[in-house]
GROMACS .gro file of C-alpha atoms in nm:
model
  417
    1UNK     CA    1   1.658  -3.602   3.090
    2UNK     CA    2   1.649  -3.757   2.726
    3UNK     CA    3   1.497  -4.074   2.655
    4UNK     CA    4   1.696  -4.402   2.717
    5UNK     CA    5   1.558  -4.471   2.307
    6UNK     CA    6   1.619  -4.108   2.190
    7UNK     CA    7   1.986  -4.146   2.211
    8UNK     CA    8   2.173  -4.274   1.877
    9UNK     CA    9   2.322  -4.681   1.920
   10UNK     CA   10   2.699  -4.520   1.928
   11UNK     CA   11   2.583  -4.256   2.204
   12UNK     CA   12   2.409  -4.581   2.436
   13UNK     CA   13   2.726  -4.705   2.363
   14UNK     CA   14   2.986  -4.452   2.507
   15UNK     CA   15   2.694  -4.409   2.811
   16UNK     CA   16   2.731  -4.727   2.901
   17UNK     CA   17   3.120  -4.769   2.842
   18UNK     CA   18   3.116  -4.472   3.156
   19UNK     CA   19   3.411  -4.310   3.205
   20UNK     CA   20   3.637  -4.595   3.390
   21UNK     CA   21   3.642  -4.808   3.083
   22UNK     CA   22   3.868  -4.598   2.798
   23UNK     CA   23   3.776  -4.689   2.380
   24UNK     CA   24   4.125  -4.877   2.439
   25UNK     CA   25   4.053  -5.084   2.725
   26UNK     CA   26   3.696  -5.157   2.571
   27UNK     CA   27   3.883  -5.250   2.248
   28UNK     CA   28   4.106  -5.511   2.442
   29UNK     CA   29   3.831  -5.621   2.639
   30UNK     CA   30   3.636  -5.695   2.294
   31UNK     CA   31   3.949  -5.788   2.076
   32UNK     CA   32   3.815  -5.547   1.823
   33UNK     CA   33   4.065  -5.257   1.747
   34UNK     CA   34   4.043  -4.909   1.846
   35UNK     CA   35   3.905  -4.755   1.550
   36UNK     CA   36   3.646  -4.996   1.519
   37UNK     CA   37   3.521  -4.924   1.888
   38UNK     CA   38   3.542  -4.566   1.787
   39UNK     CA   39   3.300  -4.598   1.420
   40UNK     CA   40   3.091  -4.806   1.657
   41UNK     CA   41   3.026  -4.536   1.918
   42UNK     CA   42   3.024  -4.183   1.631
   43UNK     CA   43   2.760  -4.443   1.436
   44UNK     CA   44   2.952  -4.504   1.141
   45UNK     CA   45   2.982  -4.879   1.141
   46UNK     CA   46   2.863  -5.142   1.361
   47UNK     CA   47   2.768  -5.478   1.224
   48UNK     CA   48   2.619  -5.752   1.457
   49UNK     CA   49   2.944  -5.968   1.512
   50UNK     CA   50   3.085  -5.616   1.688
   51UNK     CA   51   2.710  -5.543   1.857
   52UNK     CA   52   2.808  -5.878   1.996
   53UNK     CA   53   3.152  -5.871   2.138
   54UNK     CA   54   3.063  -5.475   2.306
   55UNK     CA   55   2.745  -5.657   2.417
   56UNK     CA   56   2.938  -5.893   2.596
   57UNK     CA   57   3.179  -5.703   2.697
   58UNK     CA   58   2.998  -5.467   2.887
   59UNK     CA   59   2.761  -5.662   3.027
   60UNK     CA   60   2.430  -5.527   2.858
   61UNK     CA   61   2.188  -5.674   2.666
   62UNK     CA   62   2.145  -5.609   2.296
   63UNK     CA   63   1.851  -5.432   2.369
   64UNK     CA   64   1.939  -5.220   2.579
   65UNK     CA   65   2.236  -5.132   2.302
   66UNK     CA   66   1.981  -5.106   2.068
   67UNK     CA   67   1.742  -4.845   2.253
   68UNK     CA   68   1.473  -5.114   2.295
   69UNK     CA   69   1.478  -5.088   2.679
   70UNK     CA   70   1.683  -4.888   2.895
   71UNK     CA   71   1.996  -5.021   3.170
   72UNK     CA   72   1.916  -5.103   3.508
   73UNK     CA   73   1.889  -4.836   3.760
   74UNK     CA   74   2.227  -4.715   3.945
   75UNK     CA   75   2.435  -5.009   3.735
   76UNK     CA   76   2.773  -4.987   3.570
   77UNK     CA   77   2.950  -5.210   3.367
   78UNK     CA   78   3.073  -5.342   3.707
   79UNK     CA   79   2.736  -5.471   3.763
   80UNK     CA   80   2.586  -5.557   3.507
   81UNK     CA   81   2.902  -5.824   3.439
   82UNK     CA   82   2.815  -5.973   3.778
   83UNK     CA   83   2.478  -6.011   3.758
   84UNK     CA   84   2.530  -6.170   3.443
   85UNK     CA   85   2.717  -6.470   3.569
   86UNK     CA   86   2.522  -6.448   3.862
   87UNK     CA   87   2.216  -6.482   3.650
   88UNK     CA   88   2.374  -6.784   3.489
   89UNK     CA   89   2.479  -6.982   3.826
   90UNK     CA   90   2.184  -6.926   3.966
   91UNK     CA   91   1.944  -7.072   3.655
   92UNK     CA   92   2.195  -7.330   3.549
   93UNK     CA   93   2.235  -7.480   3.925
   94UNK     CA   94   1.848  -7.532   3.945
   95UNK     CA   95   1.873  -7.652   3.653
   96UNK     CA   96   2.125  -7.906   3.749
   97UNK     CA   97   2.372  -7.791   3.486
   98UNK     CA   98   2.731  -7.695   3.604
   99UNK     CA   99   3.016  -7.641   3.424
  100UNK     CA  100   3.274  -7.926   3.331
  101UNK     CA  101   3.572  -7.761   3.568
  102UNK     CA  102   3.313  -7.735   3.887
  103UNK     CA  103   3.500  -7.869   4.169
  104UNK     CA  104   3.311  -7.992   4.528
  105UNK     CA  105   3.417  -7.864   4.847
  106UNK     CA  106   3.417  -7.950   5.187
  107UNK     CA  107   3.117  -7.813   5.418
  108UNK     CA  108   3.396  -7.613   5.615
  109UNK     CA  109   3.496  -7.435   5.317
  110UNK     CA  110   3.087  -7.401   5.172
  111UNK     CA  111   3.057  -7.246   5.537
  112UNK     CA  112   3.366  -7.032   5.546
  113UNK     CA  113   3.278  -6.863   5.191
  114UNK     CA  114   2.872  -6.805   5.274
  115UNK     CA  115   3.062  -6.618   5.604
  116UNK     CA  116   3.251  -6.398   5.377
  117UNK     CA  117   2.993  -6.337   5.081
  118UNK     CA  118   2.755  -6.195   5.436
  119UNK     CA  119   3.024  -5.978   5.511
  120UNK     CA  120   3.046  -5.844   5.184
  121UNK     CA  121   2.687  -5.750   5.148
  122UNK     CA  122   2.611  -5.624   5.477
  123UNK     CA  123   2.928  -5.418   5.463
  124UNK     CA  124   2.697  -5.297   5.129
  125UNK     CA  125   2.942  -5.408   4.906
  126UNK     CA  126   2.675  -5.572   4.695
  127UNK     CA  127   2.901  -5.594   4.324
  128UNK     CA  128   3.161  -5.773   4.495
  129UNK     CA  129   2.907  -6.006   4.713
  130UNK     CA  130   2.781  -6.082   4.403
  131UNK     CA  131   3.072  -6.182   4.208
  132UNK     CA  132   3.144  -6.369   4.527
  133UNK     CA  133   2.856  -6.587   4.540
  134UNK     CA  134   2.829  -6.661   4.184
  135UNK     CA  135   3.122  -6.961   4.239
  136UNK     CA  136   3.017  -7.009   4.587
  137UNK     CA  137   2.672  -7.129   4.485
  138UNK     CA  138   2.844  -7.353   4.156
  139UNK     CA  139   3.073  -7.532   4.400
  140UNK     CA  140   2.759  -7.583   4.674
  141UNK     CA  141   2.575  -7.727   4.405
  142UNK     CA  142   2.907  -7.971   4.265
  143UNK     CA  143   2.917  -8.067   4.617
  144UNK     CA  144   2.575  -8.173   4.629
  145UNK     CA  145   2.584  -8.409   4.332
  146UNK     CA  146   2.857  -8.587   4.445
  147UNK     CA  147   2.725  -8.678   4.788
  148UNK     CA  148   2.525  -8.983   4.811
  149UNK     CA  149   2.150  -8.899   4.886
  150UNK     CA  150   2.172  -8.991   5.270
  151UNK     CA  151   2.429  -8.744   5.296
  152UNK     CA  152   2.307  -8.436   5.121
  153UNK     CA  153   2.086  -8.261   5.384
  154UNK     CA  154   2.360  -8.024   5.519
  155UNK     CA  155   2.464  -7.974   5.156
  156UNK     CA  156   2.089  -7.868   5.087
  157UNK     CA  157   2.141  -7.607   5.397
  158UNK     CA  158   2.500  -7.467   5.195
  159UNK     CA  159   2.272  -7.457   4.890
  160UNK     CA  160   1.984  -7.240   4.994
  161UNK     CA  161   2.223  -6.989   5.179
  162UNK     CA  162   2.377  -6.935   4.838
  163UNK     CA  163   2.053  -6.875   4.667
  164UNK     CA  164   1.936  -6.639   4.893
  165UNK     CA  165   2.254  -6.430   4.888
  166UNK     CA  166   2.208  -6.439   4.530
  167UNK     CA  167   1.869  -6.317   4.571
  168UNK     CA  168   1.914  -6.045   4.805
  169UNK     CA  169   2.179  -5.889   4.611
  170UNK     CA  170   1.966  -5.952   4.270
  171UNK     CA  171   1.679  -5.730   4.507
  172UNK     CA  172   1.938  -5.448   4.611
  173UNK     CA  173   2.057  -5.369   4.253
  174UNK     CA  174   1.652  -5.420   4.089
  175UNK     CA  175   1.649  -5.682   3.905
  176UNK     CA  176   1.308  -5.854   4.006
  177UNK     CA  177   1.305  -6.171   3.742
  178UNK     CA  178   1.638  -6.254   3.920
  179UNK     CA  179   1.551  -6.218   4.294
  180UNK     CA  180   1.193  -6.459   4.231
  181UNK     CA  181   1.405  -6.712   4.112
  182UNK     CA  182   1.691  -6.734   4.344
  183UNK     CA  183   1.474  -6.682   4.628
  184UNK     CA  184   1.230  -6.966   4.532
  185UNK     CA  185   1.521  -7.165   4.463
  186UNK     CA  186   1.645  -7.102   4.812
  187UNK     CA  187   1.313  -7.183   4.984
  188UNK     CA  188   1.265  -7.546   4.795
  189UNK     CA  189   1.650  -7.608   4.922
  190UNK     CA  190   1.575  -7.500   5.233
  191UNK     CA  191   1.309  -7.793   5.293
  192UNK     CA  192   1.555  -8.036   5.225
  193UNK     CA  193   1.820  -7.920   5.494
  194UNK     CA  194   1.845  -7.943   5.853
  195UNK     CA  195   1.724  -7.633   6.015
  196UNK     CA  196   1.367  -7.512   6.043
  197UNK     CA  197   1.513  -7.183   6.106
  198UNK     CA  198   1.653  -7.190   5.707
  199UNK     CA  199   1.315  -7.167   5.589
  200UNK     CA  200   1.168  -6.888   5.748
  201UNK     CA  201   1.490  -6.697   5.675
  202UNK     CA  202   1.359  -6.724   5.313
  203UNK     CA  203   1.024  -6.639   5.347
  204UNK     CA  204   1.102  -6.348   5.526
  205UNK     CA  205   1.347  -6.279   5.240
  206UNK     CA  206   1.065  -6.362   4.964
  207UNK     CA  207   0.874  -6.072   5.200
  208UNK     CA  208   1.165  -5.808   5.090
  209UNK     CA  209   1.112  -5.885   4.725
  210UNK     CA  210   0.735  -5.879   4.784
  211UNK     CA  211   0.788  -5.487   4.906
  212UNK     CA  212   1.064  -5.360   4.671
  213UNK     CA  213   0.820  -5.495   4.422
  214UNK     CA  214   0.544  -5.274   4.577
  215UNK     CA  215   0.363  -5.576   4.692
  216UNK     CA  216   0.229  -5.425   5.045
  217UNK     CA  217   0.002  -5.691   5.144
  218UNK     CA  218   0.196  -6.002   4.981
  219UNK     CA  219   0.478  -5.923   5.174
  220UNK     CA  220   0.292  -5.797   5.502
  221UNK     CA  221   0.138  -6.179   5.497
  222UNK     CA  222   0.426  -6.312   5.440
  223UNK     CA  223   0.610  -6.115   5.679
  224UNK     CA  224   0.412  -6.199   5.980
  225UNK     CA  225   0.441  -6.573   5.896
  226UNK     CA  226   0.750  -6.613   5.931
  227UNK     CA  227   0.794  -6.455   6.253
  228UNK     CA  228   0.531  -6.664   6.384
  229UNK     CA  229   0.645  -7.007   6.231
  230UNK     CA  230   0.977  -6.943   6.447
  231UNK     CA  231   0.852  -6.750   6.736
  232UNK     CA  232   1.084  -6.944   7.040
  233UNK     CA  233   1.046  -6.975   7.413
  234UNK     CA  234   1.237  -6.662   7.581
  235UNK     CA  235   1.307  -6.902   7.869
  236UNK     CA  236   1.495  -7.151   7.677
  237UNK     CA  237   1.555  -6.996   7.371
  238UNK     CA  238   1.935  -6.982   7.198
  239UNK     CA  239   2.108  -6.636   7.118
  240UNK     CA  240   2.094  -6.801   6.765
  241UNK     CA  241   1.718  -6.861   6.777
  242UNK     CA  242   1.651  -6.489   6.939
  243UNK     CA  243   1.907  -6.316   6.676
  244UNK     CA  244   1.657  -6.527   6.399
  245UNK     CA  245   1.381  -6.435   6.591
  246UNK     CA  246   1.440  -6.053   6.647
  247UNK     CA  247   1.487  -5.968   6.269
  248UNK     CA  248   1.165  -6.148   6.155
  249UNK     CA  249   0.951  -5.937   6.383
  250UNK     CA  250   1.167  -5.662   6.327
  251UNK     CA  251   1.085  -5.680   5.959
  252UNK     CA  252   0.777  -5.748   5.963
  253UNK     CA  253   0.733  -5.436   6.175
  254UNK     CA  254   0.868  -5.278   5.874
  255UNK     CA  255   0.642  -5.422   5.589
  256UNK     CA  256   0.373  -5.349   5.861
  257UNK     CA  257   0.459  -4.935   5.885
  258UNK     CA  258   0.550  -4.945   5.478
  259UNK     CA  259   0.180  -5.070   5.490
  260UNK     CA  260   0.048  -4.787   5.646
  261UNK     CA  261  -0.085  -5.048   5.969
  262UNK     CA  262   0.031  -4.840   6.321
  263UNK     CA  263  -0.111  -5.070   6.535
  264UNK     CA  264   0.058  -5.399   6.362
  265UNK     CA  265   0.367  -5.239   6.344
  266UNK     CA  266   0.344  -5.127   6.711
  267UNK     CA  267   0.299  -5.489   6.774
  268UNK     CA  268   0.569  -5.590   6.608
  269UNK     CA  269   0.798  -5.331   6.727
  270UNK     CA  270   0.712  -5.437   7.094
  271UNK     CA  271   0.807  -5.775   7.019
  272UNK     CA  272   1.142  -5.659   6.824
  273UNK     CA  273   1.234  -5.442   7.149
  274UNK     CA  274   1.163  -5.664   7.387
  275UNK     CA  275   1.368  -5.973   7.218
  276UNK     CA  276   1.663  -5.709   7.165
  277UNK     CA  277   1.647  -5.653   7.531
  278UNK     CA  278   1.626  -6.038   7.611
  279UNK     CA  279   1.952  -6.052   7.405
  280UNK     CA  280   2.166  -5.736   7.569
  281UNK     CA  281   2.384  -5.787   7.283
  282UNK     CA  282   2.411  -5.783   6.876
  283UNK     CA  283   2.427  -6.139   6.734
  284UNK     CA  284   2.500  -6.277   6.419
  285UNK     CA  285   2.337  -6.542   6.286
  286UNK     CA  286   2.244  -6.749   5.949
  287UNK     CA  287   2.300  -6.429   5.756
  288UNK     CA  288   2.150  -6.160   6.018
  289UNK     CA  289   2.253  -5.959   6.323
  290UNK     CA  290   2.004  -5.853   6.559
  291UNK     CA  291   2.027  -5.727   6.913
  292UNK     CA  292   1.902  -5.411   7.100
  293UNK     CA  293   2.068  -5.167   6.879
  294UNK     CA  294   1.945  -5.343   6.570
  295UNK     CA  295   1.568  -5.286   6.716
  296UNK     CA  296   1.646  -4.939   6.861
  297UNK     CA  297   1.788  -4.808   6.486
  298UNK     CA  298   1.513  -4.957   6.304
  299UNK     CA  299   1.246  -4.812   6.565
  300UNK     CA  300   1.339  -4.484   6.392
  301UNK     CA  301   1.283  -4.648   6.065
  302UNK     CA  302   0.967  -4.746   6.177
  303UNK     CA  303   0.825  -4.431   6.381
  304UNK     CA  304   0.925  -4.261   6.007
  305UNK     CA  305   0.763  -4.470   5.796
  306UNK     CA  306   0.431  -4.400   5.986
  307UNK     CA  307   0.464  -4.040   6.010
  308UNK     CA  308   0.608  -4.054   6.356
  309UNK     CA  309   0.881  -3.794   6.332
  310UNK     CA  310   0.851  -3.667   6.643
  311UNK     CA  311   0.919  -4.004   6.834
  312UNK     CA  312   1.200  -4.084   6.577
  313UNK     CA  313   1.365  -3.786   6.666
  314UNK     CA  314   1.388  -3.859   7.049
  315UNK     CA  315   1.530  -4.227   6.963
  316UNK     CA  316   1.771  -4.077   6.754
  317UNK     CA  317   1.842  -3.848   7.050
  318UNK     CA  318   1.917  -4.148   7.278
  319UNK     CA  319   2.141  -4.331   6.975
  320UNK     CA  320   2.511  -4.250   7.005
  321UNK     CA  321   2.711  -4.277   6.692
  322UNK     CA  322   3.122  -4.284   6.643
  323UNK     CA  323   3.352  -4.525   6.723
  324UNK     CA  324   3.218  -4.595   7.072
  325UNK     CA  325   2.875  -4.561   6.993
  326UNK     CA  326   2.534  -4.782   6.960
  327UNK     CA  327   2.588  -4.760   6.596
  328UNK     CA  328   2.910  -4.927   6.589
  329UNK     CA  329   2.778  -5.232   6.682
  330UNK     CA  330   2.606  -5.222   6.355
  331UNK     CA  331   2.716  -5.380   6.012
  332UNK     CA  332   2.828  -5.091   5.738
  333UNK     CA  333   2.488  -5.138   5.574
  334UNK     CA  334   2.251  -5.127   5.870
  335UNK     CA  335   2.448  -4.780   5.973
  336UNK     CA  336   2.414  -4.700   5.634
  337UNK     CA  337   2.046  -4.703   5.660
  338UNK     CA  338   1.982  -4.586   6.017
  339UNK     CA  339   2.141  -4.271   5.843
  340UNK     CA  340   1.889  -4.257   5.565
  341UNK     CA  341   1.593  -4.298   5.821
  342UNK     CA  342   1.794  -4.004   6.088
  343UNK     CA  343   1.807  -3.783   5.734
  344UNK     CA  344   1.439  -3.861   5.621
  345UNK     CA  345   1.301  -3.769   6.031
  346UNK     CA  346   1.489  -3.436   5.986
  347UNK     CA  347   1.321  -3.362   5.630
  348UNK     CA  348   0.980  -3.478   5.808
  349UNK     CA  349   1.052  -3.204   6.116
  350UNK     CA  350   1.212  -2.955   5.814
  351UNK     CA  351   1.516  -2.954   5.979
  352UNK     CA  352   1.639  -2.908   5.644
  353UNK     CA  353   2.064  -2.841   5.682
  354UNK     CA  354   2.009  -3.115   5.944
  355UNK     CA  355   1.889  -3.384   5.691
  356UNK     CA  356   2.158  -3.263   5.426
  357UNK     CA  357   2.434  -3.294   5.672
  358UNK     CA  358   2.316  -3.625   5.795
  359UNK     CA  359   2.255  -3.740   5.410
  360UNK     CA  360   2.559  -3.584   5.262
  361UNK     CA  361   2.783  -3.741   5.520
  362UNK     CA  362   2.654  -4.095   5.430
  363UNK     CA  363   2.725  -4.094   5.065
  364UNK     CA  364   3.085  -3.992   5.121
  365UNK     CA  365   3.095  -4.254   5.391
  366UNK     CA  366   2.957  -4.539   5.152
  367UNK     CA  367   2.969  -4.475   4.821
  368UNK     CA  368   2.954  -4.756   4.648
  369UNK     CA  369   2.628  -4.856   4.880
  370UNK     CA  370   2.473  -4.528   4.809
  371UNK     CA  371   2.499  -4.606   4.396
  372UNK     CA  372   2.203  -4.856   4.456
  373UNK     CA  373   1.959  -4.674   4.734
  374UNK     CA  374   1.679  -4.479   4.647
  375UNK     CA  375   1.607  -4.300   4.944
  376UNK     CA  376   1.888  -4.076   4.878
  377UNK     CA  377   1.716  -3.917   4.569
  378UNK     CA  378   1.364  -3.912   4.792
  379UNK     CA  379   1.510  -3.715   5.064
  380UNK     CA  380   1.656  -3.483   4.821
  381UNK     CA  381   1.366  -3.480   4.633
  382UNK     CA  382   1.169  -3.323   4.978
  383UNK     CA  383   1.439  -3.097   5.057
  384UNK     CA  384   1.475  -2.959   4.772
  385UNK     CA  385   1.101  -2.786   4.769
  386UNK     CA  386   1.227  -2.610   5.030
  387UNK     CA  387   1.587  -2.522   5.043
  388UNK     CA  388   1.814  -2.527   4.775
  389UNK     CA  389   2.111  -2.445   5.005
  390UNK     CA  390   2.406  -2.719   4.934
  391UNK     CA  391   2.133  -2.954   4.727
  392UNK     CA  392   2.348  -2.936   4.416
  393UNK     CA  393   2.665  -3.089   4.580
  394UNK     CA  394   2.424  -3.337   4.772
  395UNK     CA  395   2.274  -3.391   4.409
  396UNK     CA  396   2.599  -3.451   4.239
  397UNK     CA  397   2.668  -3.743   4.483
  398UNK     CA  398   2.372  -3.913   4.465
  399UNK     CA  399   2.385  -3.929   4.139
  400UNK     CA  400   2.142  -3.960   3.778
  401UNK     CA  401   1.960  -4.250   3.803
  402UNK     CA  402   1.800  -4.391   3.441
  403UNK     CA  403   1.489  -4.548   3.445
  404UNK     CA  404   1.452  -4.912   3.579
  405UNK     CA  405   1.326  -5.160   3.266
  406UNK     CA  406   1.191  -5.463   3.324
  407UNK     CA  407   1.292  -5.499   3.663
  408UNK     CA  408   1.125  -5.356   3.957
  409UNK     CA  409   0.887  -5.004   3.975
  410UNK     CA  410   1.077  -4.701   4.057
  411UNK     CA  411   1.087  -4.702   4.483
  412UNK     CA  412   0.934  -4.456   4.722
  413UNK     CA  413   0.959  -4.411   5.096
  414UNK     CA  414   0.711  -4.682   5.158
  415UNK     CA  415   0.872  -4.948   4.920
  416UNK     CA  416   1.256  -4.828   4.937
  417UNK     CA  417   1.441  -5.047   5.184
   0.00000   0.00000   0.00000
């Protein structure tokens, strides 16, 4: 595949224009008329006022226009618009700047909206979460300057739930600069609020941007801090508290296995099993759901991760999927991934049509969370030295994926997640 900088200014251009945004509609979106939109992208003419408007248009830098760095993995013009203004609320609200039109809300509604922007990305619907967020976390932080001091420590709470969505969705779609700020905005909010549950939340999210970043040992650290910081009574311990609970050690079971450490991840995954049994059901809370099924799906993830394909493969024999199945009880995302992990045991065991079946059906299922996994393009990757049966279809859906720029390294099946 070409170089991002080998391609003429028109030709990065049209690339990034895609195909769902016509010369026309990029012309009215610009207020530049068609024919200059069309001199722009064959390289006849294109002065910096027009640079400009397509710049802003599309939601890429001028760099990245001008072959200086290439666009962010997996990211249309979609996404890049979002985390633009995402980019901006989050910086400008820690900076205490808001715009002149921001409105407060009540808690209610601050509560109602983080509800909804969770939905969003665990149903991995991570453009629109975004785009959701990005006014959620301007009116959190109008509502916190207009609240007398004495009064703001809930507020604080509505703040750091915002900056961690923002950061968790800035992690999903790469961009690394991003996710250290929102999520370091979200832990010093978090020490202001109410709930000593809010700030382990964040560390264990600071832990996800430690691994995507292929930080193993910042983020295994990290990991198994916060699990122990919040680590409850089972005797008189809240659903709430145990949901919290269950996906810290769960996680840090992950980091643990990405980390190549069996016996700390067996540890973990001990503790994430027998909290999931404590529960007997899936609970939401503060952002997460964890119950049996959540520790039973990501046992496979786990067992994978550490070269255990045989042991994956008998959990995934005792996981029933469909409608009435353990994996309904899962969000979108979390089914999304138990697929990837059921795909990457079959590779492991070269059940090769298996994992192509298995893979192939997820994409279809979820595209638009498939645009911004890598594991996708590693299973095919392993596959493909050894069958080339139906690849090109699975290939085709997956997708090209550019180079990441100054955002995070290119994953692998350690650091994907």
């Amino acid at each position: 595949m070409p170089s991002w900088s080998s391609y003429s200014t028109g030709e990065r251009i049209k690339i990034l224009r895609g195909k769902r945004i016509s010369q026309e509609q990029l012309a009215a979106m610009t207020g530049l008329a068609p024919a200059t939109i069309q001199a722009a992208e064959q390289d006849r003419r294109l002065t910096l006022q027009t640079l400009m408007k397509i710049s802003a248009a599309l939601g890429a830098d001028i760099s990245v226009i001008e072959g200086q760095q290439p666009p962010r993995r997996a990211m249309d013009a979609d996404d890049r618009m979002m985390i633009r203004a995402l980019s901006a609320a989050v910086h400008d609200t820690a900076a205490g700047i808001l715009p002149d039109a921001a409105e407060p809300a009540t808690l209610e509604d601050l509560r109602q909206a983080t509800e909804r922007c969770w939905a969003l990305y665990w149903d991995g619907l991570y453009t629109e979460a975004g785009a959701t967020v990005t006014p959620l976390l301007v009116a959190a932080a109008a509502t916190l300057r207009d609240r007398p001091v004495d009064q703001q420590s809930v507020t604080w709470g509505a703040v750091s739930d915002a900056y961690r969505i923002a950061a968790y969705v800035a992690n999903l779609v790469g961009v690394r600069d991003l996710a250290y700020a929102a999520i370091g905005h979200a832990r010093a909010a978090a020490e202001k609020g109410p709930d000593g549950l809010r700030s382990a939340l964040v560390d264990s999210g600071r832990a996800w941007v430690y691994l995507r970043d292929a930080r193993l040992e910042d983020a295994a650290r990290l990991a198994e801090k916060a699990a122990v910081d919040i680590e409850p009574r089972f005797s008189s311990a809240t659903p709430e508290e145990l949901a919290v609970y269950g996906s810290h050690v769960n996680f840090a079971a992950v980091v643990a296995s990405r980390a190549g450490n069996k016996e700390r991840a067996g540890d973990f995954l001990s503790q994430s099993t027998a909290t999931g049994a404590r529960m007997g059901a899936e609970h939401r809370a503060h952002g997460t759901l964890f119950g049996p099924v959540t520790a039973m799906t990501q046992a496979v993830d786990i067992n994978v991760a550490m070269g255990q394909s045989g042991k994956a493969l008998t959990l995934i024999g005792s996981i029933t999927e469909g409608e009435e199945g353990h994996t309904a009880q899962l969000s979108q995302a979390a089914r999304n991934r138990y697929s990837m992990a059921k795909a990457m045991a079959q590779a492991d065991a070269k059940m090769w049509d298996a994992s192509l079946t298995t893979l192939e059906d997820a994409l279809r299922a979820a595209p638009e969370w498939a645009r911004h996994q890598t594991l996708p393009g590693v299973i095919a990757e392993k596959v493909g030295r050894h069958s080339t049966a139906r690849l090109a279809r699975v290939s085709r859906l997956i997708g090209i994926r550019p180079p990441v720029d100054a955002g995070f390294a290119a994953a692998d099946r350690r650091t994907a997640l």
